[in-house]
Short mmCIF file of C-alpha atoms and ligand atoms in Angstrom, two decimals:
data_model
loop_
_atom_site.label_atom_id
_atom_site.label_comp_id
_atom_site.label_asym_id
_atom_site.label_seq_id
_atom_site.Cartn_x
_atom_site.Cartn_y
_atom_site.Cartn_z
CA MET A 1 80.52 54.36 -45.01
CA PHE A 2 83.64 52.87 -46.56
CA TRP A 3 85.63 49.75 -45.76
CA ASP A 4 88.55 50.74 -48.00
CA GLN A 5 87.83 54.24 -49.19
CA GLU A 6 90.94 54.59 -51.32
CA LEU A 7 90.25 51.43 -53.29
CA GLU A 8 86.52 51.95 -53.53
CA THR A 9 86.91 55.48 -54.92
CA LEU A 10 90.05 54.90 -56.98
CA PRO A 11 89.94 57.22 -60.02
CA ARG A 12 89.11 55.23 -63.17
CA PRO A 13 92.56 55.52 -64.80
CA ALA A 14 94.23 54.09 -61.69
CA LEU A 15 91.55 51.39 -61.36
CA GLU A 16 92.05 50.39 -64.99
CA LYS A 17 95.81 50.33 -64.57
CA LEU A 18 95.38 47.98 -61.62
CA GLN A 19 93.00 45.80 -63.64
CA LEU A 20 95.46 45.54 -66.51
CA LYS A 21 98.31 44.53 -64.24
CA ARG A 22 96.17 41.88 -62.56
CA LEU A 23 94.85 40.64 -65.91
CA GLN A 24 98.40 40.23 -67.20
CA ASP A 25 99.37 38.30 -64.05
CA THR A 26 96.29 36.08 -64.35
CA VAL A 27 96.90 35.30 -68.02
CA ARG A 28 100.54 34.52 -67.31
CA ARG A 29 99.63 32.19 -64.44
CA VAL A 30 96.99 30.23 -66.32
CA SER A 31 99.27 29.94 -69.36
CA GLN A 32 101.89 28.36 -67.13
CA ASN A 33 99.68 26.13 -65.01
CA VAL A 34 96.34 25.26 -66.58
CA PRO A 35 96.41 22.83 -69.53
CA PHE A 36 92.84 23.80 -70.48
CA TYR A 37 93.89 27.42 -71.08
CA GLN A 38 97.24 26.39 -72.57
CA GLN A 39 95.38 24.50 -75.29
CA GLN A 40 92.98 27.37 -75.92
CA PHE A 41 95.80 29.92 -76.07
CA ALA A 42 97.74 27.74 -78.51
CA ALA A 43 94.69 27.41 -80.77
CA LEU A 44 94.05 31.19 -80.69
CA GLY A 45 97.71 32.21 -80.92
CA ILE A 46 97.61 34.04 -77.57
CA LYS A 47 100.86 34.84 -75.81
CA PRO A 48 100.69 36.30 -72.27
CA ASP A 49 102.92 39.24 -73.23
CA GLY A 50 100.49 40.05 -76.04
CA ILE A 51 98.01 41.36 -73.42
CA LYS A 52 98.89 45.05 -73.54
CA SER A 53 95.59 46.80 -72.87
CA LEU A 54 92.32 46.05 -71.13
CA ASP A 55 90.64 45.73 -74.54
CA ASP A 56 92.86 42.71 -75.15
CA VAL A 57 90.64 40.79 -72.75
CA ARG A 58 88.36 40.33 -75.76
CA ARG A 59 91.02 38.25 -77.47
CA LEU A 60 90.88 35.69 -74.66
CA PRO A 61 88.66 32.60 -74.91
CA PHE A 62 85.35 32.39 -73.09
CA THR A 63 84.97 29.85 -70.28
CA THR A 64 81.55 28.24 -69.96
CA GLY A 65 79.70 26.13 -67.43
CA VAL A 66 80.21 23.21 -69.80
CA ASP A 67 83.99 23.76 -69.62
CA LEU A 68 83.83 23.72 -65.81
CA ARG A 69 81.94 20.45 -65.85
CA ALA A 70 84.23 18.95 -68.49
CA THR A 71 87.28 19.78 -66.36
CA TYR A 72 85.64 18.52 -63.13
CA PRO A 73 86.89 17.89 -60.51
CA ASP A 74 90.07 19.97 -60.62
CA GLY A 75 91.14 20.54 -64.24
CA LEU A 76 91.15 24.33 -63.91
CA LEU A 77 93.34 24.48 -60.81
CA ALA A 78 96.27 26.87 -61.23
CA MET A 79 98.04 25.63 -58.07
CA THR A 80 98.53 22.18 -56.66
CA ARG A 81 95.61 20.91 -54.60
CA ASP A 82 97.52 21.22 -51.33
CA HIS A 83 97.39 25.02 -51.72
CA SER A 84 93.61 24.90 -51.58
CA VAL A 85 91.83 25.21 -48.27
CA ARG A 86 88.19 25.20 -49.30
CA LEU A 87 85.85 23.73 -51.90
CA HIS A 88 82.44 25.01 -52.94
CA THR A 89 80.26 23.60 -55.67
CA SER A 90 77.57 25.13 -57.76
CA SER A 91 74.24 23.38 -57.69
CA GLY A 92 73.77 21.74 -61.05
CA THR A 93 70.34 20.43 -61.93
CA THR A 94 71.78 17.32 -63.55
CA GLY A 95 75.09 15.48 -63.59
CA LYS A 96 78.25 16.68 -61.90
CA PRO A 97 78.35 20.08 -60.23
CA LYS A 98 80.98 22.74 -60.92
CA ALA A 99 83.76 22.55 -58.33
CA LEU A 100 85.52 25.70 -57.19
CA PHE A 101 88.69 25.70 -55.11
CA PHE A 102 89.83 28.49 -52.80
CA SER A 103 93.34 29.11 -51.48
CA ALA A 104 93.68 30.72 -48.03
CA LYS A 105 94.17 34.06 -49.79
CA ASP A 106 91.06 33.46 -51.90
CA VAL A 107 89.00 32.80 -48.76
CA ASP A 108 90.29 35.98 -47.19
CA ASN A 109 89.78 38.00 -50.33
CA ALA A 110 86.19 36.79 -50.71
CA ALA A 111 85.55 37.85 -47.09
CA GLU A 112 87.14 41.23 -47.83
CA LEU A 113 84.70 41.84 -50.69
CA ILE A 114 81.76 40.96 -48.45
CA ALA A 115 83.07 43.26 -45.72
CA ARG A 116 83.31 46.11 -48.24
CA SER A 117 79.82 45.35 -49.48
CA LEU A 118 78.19 45.21 -46.05
CA VAL A 119 79.93 48.33 -44.77
CA MET A 120 78.78 50.36 -47.76
CA THR A 121 75.18 49.70 -46.72
CA GLY A 122 75.91 50.92 -43.19
CA ILE A 123 76.66 47.65 -41.39
CA THR A 124 79.03 48.04 -38.42
CA ARG A 125 80.54 45.82 -35.75
CA GLN A 126 77.51 46.68 -33.60
CA ASP A 127 75.26 44.64 -35.90
CA VAL A 128 73.95 41.19 -35.09
CA PHE A 129 73.98 39.37 -38.39
CA GLN A 130 71.73 36.32 -38.79
CA ASN A 131 72.77 34.33 -41.82
CA MET A 132 69.65 32.49 -42.96
CA MET A 133 71.25 30.99 -46.06
CA SER A 134 72.35 27.42 -46.33
CA TYR A 135 75.82 26.49 -45.05
CA GLY A 136 77.70 23.78 -46.89
CA LEU A 137 78.69 23.57 -50.52
CA PHE A 138 76.54 26.62 -51.33
CA THR A 139 78.53 29.85 -50.94
CA GLY A 140 75.68 31.90 -49.43
CA GLY A 141 76.45 30.47 -45.98
CA LEU A 142 80.20 30.39 -45.42
CA VAL A 143 81.36 33.18 -47.74
CA MET A 144 78.90 35.67 -46.29
CA HIS A 145 79.67 34.44 -42.78
CA TYR A 146 83.41 35.11 -43.07
CA GLY A 147 82.75 38.58 -44.50
CA ALA A 148 80.34 39.59 -41.74
CA GLU A 149 82.83 38.31 -39.15
CA LYS A 150 85.54 40.41 -40.77
CA VAL A 151 83.40 43.49 -40.20
CA GLY A 152 83.16 42.45 -36.57
CA CYS A 153 79.44 41.70 -36.43
CA LEU A 154 78.11 39.04 -34.10
CA VAL A 155 77.31 36.42 -36.73
CA ILE A 156 74.59 33.84 -36.09
CA PRO A 157 75.05 30.92 -38.49
CA ALA A 158 71.36 30.05 -38.44
CA GLY A 159 71.25 28.46 -41.88
CA PRO A 160 67.85 28.14 -43.52
CA GLY A 161 66.39 26.24 -40.48
CA THR A 162 62.84 26.36 -39.33
CA SER A 163 61.03 29.66 -39.08
CA ASP A 164 60.26 29.15 -35.38
CA ARG A 165 63.95 28.82 -34.61
CA GLN A 166 64.84 31.81 -36.79
CA LEU A 167 62.33 33.91 -34.89
CA MET A 168 63.62 32.73 -31.52
CA LEU A 169 67.20 33.67 -32.47
CA MET A 170 66.04 37.04 -33.76
CA GLN A 171 64.21 37.80 -30.54
CA ASP A 172 66.77 36.43 -28.09
CA PHE A 173 69.86 37.95 -29.71
CA ARG A 174 68.22 41.14 -31.07
CA THR A 175 69.23 40.44 -34.68
CA THR A 176 69.65 43.65 -36.66
CA ALA A 177 70.57 42.29 -40.12
CA ILE A 178 69.60 39.17 -42.02
CA HIS A 179 70.96 37.46 -45.11
CA ILE A 180 68.11 35.63 -46.76
CA LEU A 181 66.77 34.34 -50.07
CA PRO A 182 64.11 36.77 -51.33
CA SER A 183 61.60 33.92 -51.73
CA TYR A 184 62.19 32.88 -48.11
CA ALA A 185 61.94 36.51 -46.95
CA LEU A 186 58.46 36.71 -48.49
CA TYR A 187 57.48 33.44 -46.83
CA PHE A 188 58.97 34.49 -43.49
CA ALA A 189 56.98 37.74 -43.58
CA GLY A 190 53.81 35.64 -43.83
CA PHE A 191 54.99 33.43 -40.98
CA LEU A 192 55.49 36.45 -38.70
CA GLU A 193 52.07 37.77 -39.65
CA GLN A 194 50.50 34.44 -38.65
CA LYS A 195 52.34 34.48 -35.34
CA GLY A 196 51.06 37.98 -34.67
CA ILE A 197 54.59 39.39 -34.61
CA ASP A 198 55.01 42.97 -35.76
CA PRO A 199 58.64 43.21 -36.90
CA ARG A 200 58.66 46.99 -36.41
CA LYS A 201 57.74 46.69 -32.74
CA ASP A 202 58.79 43.21 -31.72
CA LEU A 203 62.13 42.79 -33.52
CA ALA A 204 65.34 44.83 -33.84
CA LEU A 205 65.81 44.22 -37.58
CA ARG A 206 67.03 47.12 -39.71
CA LYS A 207 68.54 45.61 -42.83
CA ALA A 208 68.25 42.55 -45.06
CA PHE A 209 70.56 41.36 -47.81
CA VAL A 210 68.82 39.36 -50.47
CA GLY A 211 70.27 37.57 -53.44
CA ALA A 212 71.06 34.22 -55.04
CA GLU A 213 67.73 34.31 -56.89
CA PRO A 214 66.32 36.67 -59.50
CA HIS A 215 63.79 38.99 -57.91
CA THR A 216 62.09 42.19 -58.89
CA GLU A 217 62.00 45.71 -57.49
CA GLU A 218 58.37 44.98 -56.50
CA THR A 219 59.56 42.04 -54.39
CA ARG A 220 62.16 44.22 -52.69
CA LYS A 221 59.45 46.77 -51.84
CA ARG A 222 57.22 44.05 -50.43
CA ILE A 223 59.99 42.76 -48.17
CA GLU A 224 60.85 46.31 -47.06
CA GLU A 225 57.24 47.05 -46.24
CA ALA A 226 56.56 43.76 -44.51
CA PHE A 227 59.56 44.10 -42.14
CA GLY A 228 59.94 47.90 -42.06
CA ILE A 229 63.62 47.62 -43.04
CA ASP A 230 66.05 48.45 -45.86
CA VAL A 231 66.66 45.63 -48.31
CA TYR A 232 69.80 45.47 -50.45
CA ASN A 233 70.36 43.39 -53.55
CA SER A 234 73.44 41.19 -53.51
CA TYR A 235 74.73 39.38 -56.60
CA GLY A 236 77.27 36.66 -57.04
CA LEU A 237 77.89 33.15 -58.30
CA THR A 238 79.93 30.23 -57.08
CA GLU A 239 82.22 30.39 -60.09
CA MET A 240 83.29 33.92 -59.01
CA ASN A 241 83.54 33.25 -55.18
CA GLY A 242 79.80 33.34 -54.44
CA PRO A 243 78.23 36.48 -52.94
CA GLY A 244 80.19 39.74 -52.92
CA VAL A 245 80.69 40.12 -56.68
CA ALA A 246 78.30 43.06 -56.93
CA PHE A 247 76.29 44.75 -54.20
CA GLU A 248 74.09 47.78 -53.74
CA CYS A 249 75.35 50.76 -51.77
CA GLU A 250 73.21 52.90 -49.48
CA HIS A 251 71.49 54.48 -52.52
CA LYS A 252 70.04 51.13 -53.68
CA ALA A 253 70.45 52.27 -57.26
CA GLY A 254 72.24 49.44 -59.00
CA LEU A 255 74.93 47.01 -57.90
CA HIS A 256 78.57 48.10 -57.69
CA LEU A 257 80.69 45.38 -59.26
CA TRP A 258 84.10 45.20 -57.58
CA GLU A 259 86.26 45.96 -60.57
CA ASP A 260 89.59 45.58 -58.82
CA ASN A 261 88.65 41.88 -58.59
CA TYR A 262 86.74 41.32 -61.83
CA ILE A 263 86.70 42.59 -65.39
CA LEU A 264 83.17 42.80 -66.64
CA GLU A 265 81.89 42.76 -70.17
CA ILE A 266 78.32 42.78 -71.43
CA ILE A 267 77.86 40.92 -74.68
CA ASP A 268 75.08 39.96 -77.02
CA PRO A 269 74.62 36.28 -76.05
CA ILE A 270 74.01 35.26 -79.67
CA THR A 271 76.72 37.17 -81.56
CA CYS A 272 79.09 37.37 -78.54
CA GLU A 273 79.88 40.96 -79.55
CA PRO A 274 80.01 43.70 -76.86
CA VAL A 275 76.87 45.81 -76.51
CA PRO A 276 77.04 49.60 -75.91
CA ASP A 277 76.98 50.73 -72.24
CA GLY A 278 73.42 50.82 -70.96
CA GLN A 279 72.21 48.10 -73.32
CA THR A 280 71.09 44.74 -71.96
CA GLY A 281 73.16 41.62 -72.55
CA GLU A 282 74.96 38.72 -70.89
CA LEU A 283 77.43 39.45 -68.13
CA ILE A 284 80.93 38.07 -68.70
CA LEU A 285 83.40 38.06 -65.80
CA THR A 286 87.14 37.52 -65.58
CA THR A 287 88.71 36.99 -62.16
CA LEU A 288 91.68 39.23 -61.39
CA LYS A 289 92.78 38.16 -57.92
CA ARG A 290 91.88 34.49 -57.71
CA GLU A 291 94.87 32.30 -56.87
CA ALA A 292 93.64 28.71 -56.82
CA MET A 293 91.29 28.83 -59.76
CA PRO A 294 91.35 31.90 -62.00
CA ILE A 295 88.62 31.96 -64.65
CA LEU A 296 88.77 33.92 -67.89
CA ARG A 297 85.69 35.49 -69.47
CA TYR A 298 83.13 33.35 -67.68
CA ARG A 299 79.76 33.24 -69.44
CA THR A 300 77.48 33.82 -66.46
CA ARG A 301 74.28 33.62 -68.60
CA ASP A 302 72.96 36.41 -66.35
CA ILE A 303 71.19 39.21 -68.16
CA THR A 304 71.86 42.78 -67.06
CA SER A 305 73.18 46.15 -68.23
CA ILE A 306 75.72 48.74 -67.12
CA ILE A 307 74.53 51.97 -65.52
CA PRO A 308 76.89 54.43 -67.21
CA GLU A 309 76.39 57.39 -64.83
CA PRO A 310 78.66 57.68 -61.77
CA CYS A 311 77.03 56.87 -58.42
CA LYS A 312 76.25 59.55 -55.83
CA CYS A 313 78.16 57.52 -53.23
CA GLY A 314 81.48 58.40 -54.88
CA ARG A 315 82.53 54.82 -55.59
CA THR A 316 84.11 54.50 -59.01
CA HIS A 317 83.33 50.81 -59.45
CA CYS A 318 80.77 50.39 -62.17
CA ARG A 319 77.11 49.71 -61.38
CA LEU A 320 74.92 47.00 -62.88
CA ASN A 321 71.19 47.02 -63.16
CA ARG A 322 69.25 44.32 -61.34
CA ILE A 323 69.74 40.92 -63.01
CA THR A 324 66.54 40.29 -64.92
CA GLY A 325 67.12 36.55 -65.27
CA ARG A 326 69.37 34.08 -67.00
CA SER A 327 69.50 33.65 -70.73
CA ASP A 328 68.70 29.98 -70.15
CA ASP A 329 65.66 30.91 -67.99
CA MET A 330 63.93 32.41 -70.97
CA LEU A 331 60.71 30.60 -71.79
CA ILE A 332 59.39 30.39 -75.29
CA VAL A 333 55.63 30.16 -75.13
CA ARG A 334 53.70 30.14 -78.39
CA GLY A 335 56.71 31.64 -80.11
CA VAL A 336 57.01 34.54 -77.64
CA ASN A 337 60.08 35.03 -75.41
CA ILE A 338 59.12 35.38 -71.75
CA PHE A 339 61.24 35.89 -68.63
CA PRO A 340 59.69 34.66 -65.34
CA GLN A 341 60.62 38.05 -63.85
CA GLN A 342 58.04 39.75 -66.06
CA ILE A 343 55.37 37.62 -64.41
CA GLU A 344 56.72 38.30 -60.90
CA ARG A 345 56.65 42.04 -61.56
CA VAL A 346 52.95 41.96 -62.40
CA LEU A 347 52.06 39.67 -59.49
CA MET A 348 54.01 41.53 -56.82
CA SER A 349 52.58 44.90 -57.84
CA MET A 350 49.09 43.78 -56.75
CA PRO A 351 48.23 43.91 -53.04
CA GLN A 352 45.61 41.15 -53.40
CA VAL A 353 48.36 38.78 -54.52
CA GLY A 354 50.25 36.85 -51.83
CA ARG A 355 53.86 35.80 -51.58
CA ASN A 356 54.29 32.58 -53.51
CA TYR A 357 53.67 31.59 -57.09
CA VAL A 358 54.65 29.01 -59.67
CA ILE A 359 54.47 29.02 -63.46
CA ILE A 360 53.38 25.76 -65.07
CA LEU A 361 53.88 24.98 -68.73
CA GLU A 362 52.19 21.94 -70.15
CA GLY A 363 50.42 20.42 -73.12
CA LEU A 364 51.06 22.21 -76.37
CA ASP A 365 52.32 25.46 -74.83
CA ASP A 366 49.70 26.21 -72.20
CA MET A 367 50.86 28.46 -69.39
CA THR A 368 49.19 28.50 -65.97
CA VAL A 369 50.24 30.90 -63.23
CA LYS A 370 49.31 29.48 -59.83
CA VAL A 371 49.45 32.23 -57.27
CA GLU A 372 48.61 32.55 -53.60
CA LEU A 373 46.31 35.32 -52.46
CA SER A 374 47.20 37.75 -49.69
CA ALA A 375 44.97 38.26 -46.65
CA VAL A 376 43.46 41.26 -48.51
CA GLY A 377 42.78 39.20 -51.64
CA PHE A 378 41.40 36.21 -49.73
CA ASP A 379 38.19 37.74 -48.44
CA GLY A 380 35.99 34.76 -49.32
CA GLN A 381 33.81 36.70 -51.79
CA VAL A 382 33.52 34.76 -55.03
CA GLU A 383 32.75 37.82 -57.18
CA HIS A 384 35.94 39.52 -55.93
CA LEU A 385 37.97 36.45 -56.90
CA THR A 386 36.46 36.29 -60.37
CA ALA A 387 37.19 39.97 -60.93
CA LEU A 388 40.75 39.62 -59.64
CA GLN A 389 41.37 36.60 -61.83
CA SER A 390 40.25 38.47 -64.98
CA GLN A 391 42.30 41.49 -63.98
CA LEU A 392 45.44 39.35 -63.54
CA VAL A 393 44.92 37.52 -66.83
CA GLU A 394 44.57 40.86 -68.59
CA LYS A 395 47.64 42.43 -66.92
CA LEU A 396 49.75 39.37 -67.69
CA ARG A 397 48.53 39.28 -71.28
CA ALA A 398 49.47 42.94 -71.72
CA GLU A 399 52.96 42.31 -70.27
CA LEU A 400 53.72 38.99 -71.96
CA LEU A 401 51.67 39.16 -75.16
CA VAL A 402 50.51 35.64 -74.33
CA LYS A 403 47.32 34.91 -72.40
CA PRO A 404 47.98 32.63 -69.43
CA LYS A 405 45.51 30.81 -67.19
CA VAL A 406 45.53 32.10 -63.62
CA ASP A 407 44.72 29.90 -60.61
CA LEU A 408 44.15 31.78 -57.35
CA LEU A 409 45.03 29.81 -54.23
CA PRO A 410 44.56 30.41 -50.50
CA PRO A 411 47.55 31.90 -48.64
CA GLY A 412 50.21 29.34 -47.71
CA SER A 413 48.96 26.60 -50.05
CA LEU A 414 51.96 26.32 -52.39
CA PRO A 415 55.00 24.34 -51.25
CA VAL A 416 58.03 26.32 -50.07
CA ALA A 417 61.45 25.23 -51.37
CA GLU A 418 64.24 24.40 -48.90
CA GLY A 419 66.75 26.35 -51.01
CA LYS A 420 66.28 28.57 -54.02
CA ALA A 421 62.68 28.79 -55.20
CA LYS A 422 61.73 26.86 -58.31
CA ARG A 423 59.36 29.21 -60.10
CA VAL A 424 58.88 27.32 -63.37
CA VAL A 425 57.68 23.76 -63.87
CA ASP A 426 58.00 22.95 -67.55
CA LYS A 427 56.12 19.73 -68.17
CA ARG A 428 56.37 20.24 -71.92
CA SER A 429 59.87 18.83 -72.02
CA ILE A 430 59.13 15.73 -69.93
O1 DLL B 501 73.72 32.18 -55.58
C1 DLL B 501 75.82 33.05 -54.75
C2 DLL B 501 75.09 33.99 -53.88
C3 DLL B 501 74.79 33.64 -52.58
C4 DLL B 501 74.73 35.25 -54.35
C5 DLL B 501 74.14 34.53 -51.75
C6 DLL B 501 74.06 36.17 -53.52
C7 DLL B 501 73.76 35.79 -52.23
P1 DLL B 501 75.08 30.10 -57.22
O2 DLL B 501 74.29 29.15 -56.44
O3 DLL B 501 76.23 29.62 -58.02
O4 DLL B 501 75.66 31.24 -56.33
O5 DLL B 501 74.04 30.82 -58.21
C8 DLL B 501 74.47 31.90 -59.00
O6 DLL B 501 72.24 32.84 -59.01
O7 DLL B 501 74.41 33.21 -61.83
C9 DLL B 501 72.36 34.21 -60.92
O8 DLL B 501 71.69 33.53 -61.97
C10 DLL B 501 71.62 33.97 -59.62
N1 DLL B 501 71.75 35.13 -58.73
C11 DLL B 501 72.61 35.30 -57.71
N2 DLL B 501 72.40 36.50 -57.11
C12 DLL B 501 71.39 37.10 -57.80
C13 DLL B 501 70.70 38.35 -57.69
C14 DLL B 501 74.94 32.13 -55.57
N3 DLL B 501 70.98 39.22 -56.74
C15 DLL B 501 73.31 32.39 -59.85
N4 DLL B 501 69.74 38.61 -58.59
C16 DLL B 501 73.71 33.59 -60.66
C17 DLL B 501 69.43 37.72 -59.56
C18 DLL B 501 70.98 36.23 -58.82
N5 DLL B 501 70.01 36.54 -59.70
#
């Protein structure tokens, strides 16, 4: 199903022509209104009318998270503040957050991208959409909410709330679609199990949209199996509007990035040179339609690759592979580079393993993976546990090339985060 078939299937030459025009407009606007970019352009000798082809995007300066913090609160605004109608911030671990302003058109445009994204997975106005992500400065609440309303769904702004209340809403209003953090979806599946609720029989759910956290294909499968529903991967970041930047279509084979709104590049994060299509690198995004706060060549730090083949759905907007993590998430353990996702993949492929885990680094580079068991794994037989533990250590060693310690824990014994899950506790740096 299409929300805007013409735009979603625009032939590449027309799509690229549209991108170039919007890029030229964006560069002109920031060169007139944003001192930060004016200074960068002056240093690099960039004139707005020098942008003649899409390849010229590579002449533009990168914008980094550090730049957003340095220009906090409103140094990157391209309009006066009274044109802005909404503020979101990106959760920083330390210091000031990154502040992002939206004009009324920006709010509407962000909703439009969500509407497109939801409709391409088969959502209609008949759906009851329970938004289980946090409302407030985080974009997962409001941005998704406006988009689902635009489609015409009945939207329940549940927020992350308590699981009992989520279940009550789902039962009473016959929720058909949920928007949820993947880590919470895993937890919630366990909660339903404990309550003796069979989602296939007792609930009306048919789809879930998961994002905002890195997660693996194995995790998606687990959520699909636990609820008996289709689960779609949704990618976005506050700096680029929040959710709705890239989304899976009904084929669940990579995320379509809405190229009429963003120019994407994949670069080698060290050399900053482009990598060939299909090769993994850091995703760089330039906004093309943002009014209040356009951003050029944003270094997302997210690691992914382009899927060069066209999609069966007929959309011409390029697909990205699942984000495998952030370049700054990479752990170096005994000289070996490790992404937490590699560990999740191994854990979630084993039925004896439960739904929550944490990776602890301490001492002189010792890694411990603390992982909950599933009901199958937790059968109380010590010899089974010993065998499982050795099996996990061996599988992880083969995947990571580093031998971790594995602690097996009873189901439900690890703490559950209120927001995004914190999978790594690095005590080495404390
Ligand atoms: O997480 C926006 C969002 C809300 C996306 C709801 C999807 C659903 P931030 O809090 O700024 O914004 O965090 C953005 O989260 O740079 C990625 O590192 C990570 N991320 C977001 N979606 C995915 C995903 C929102 N589907 C940061 N897979 C991004 C992997 C994701 N990582």
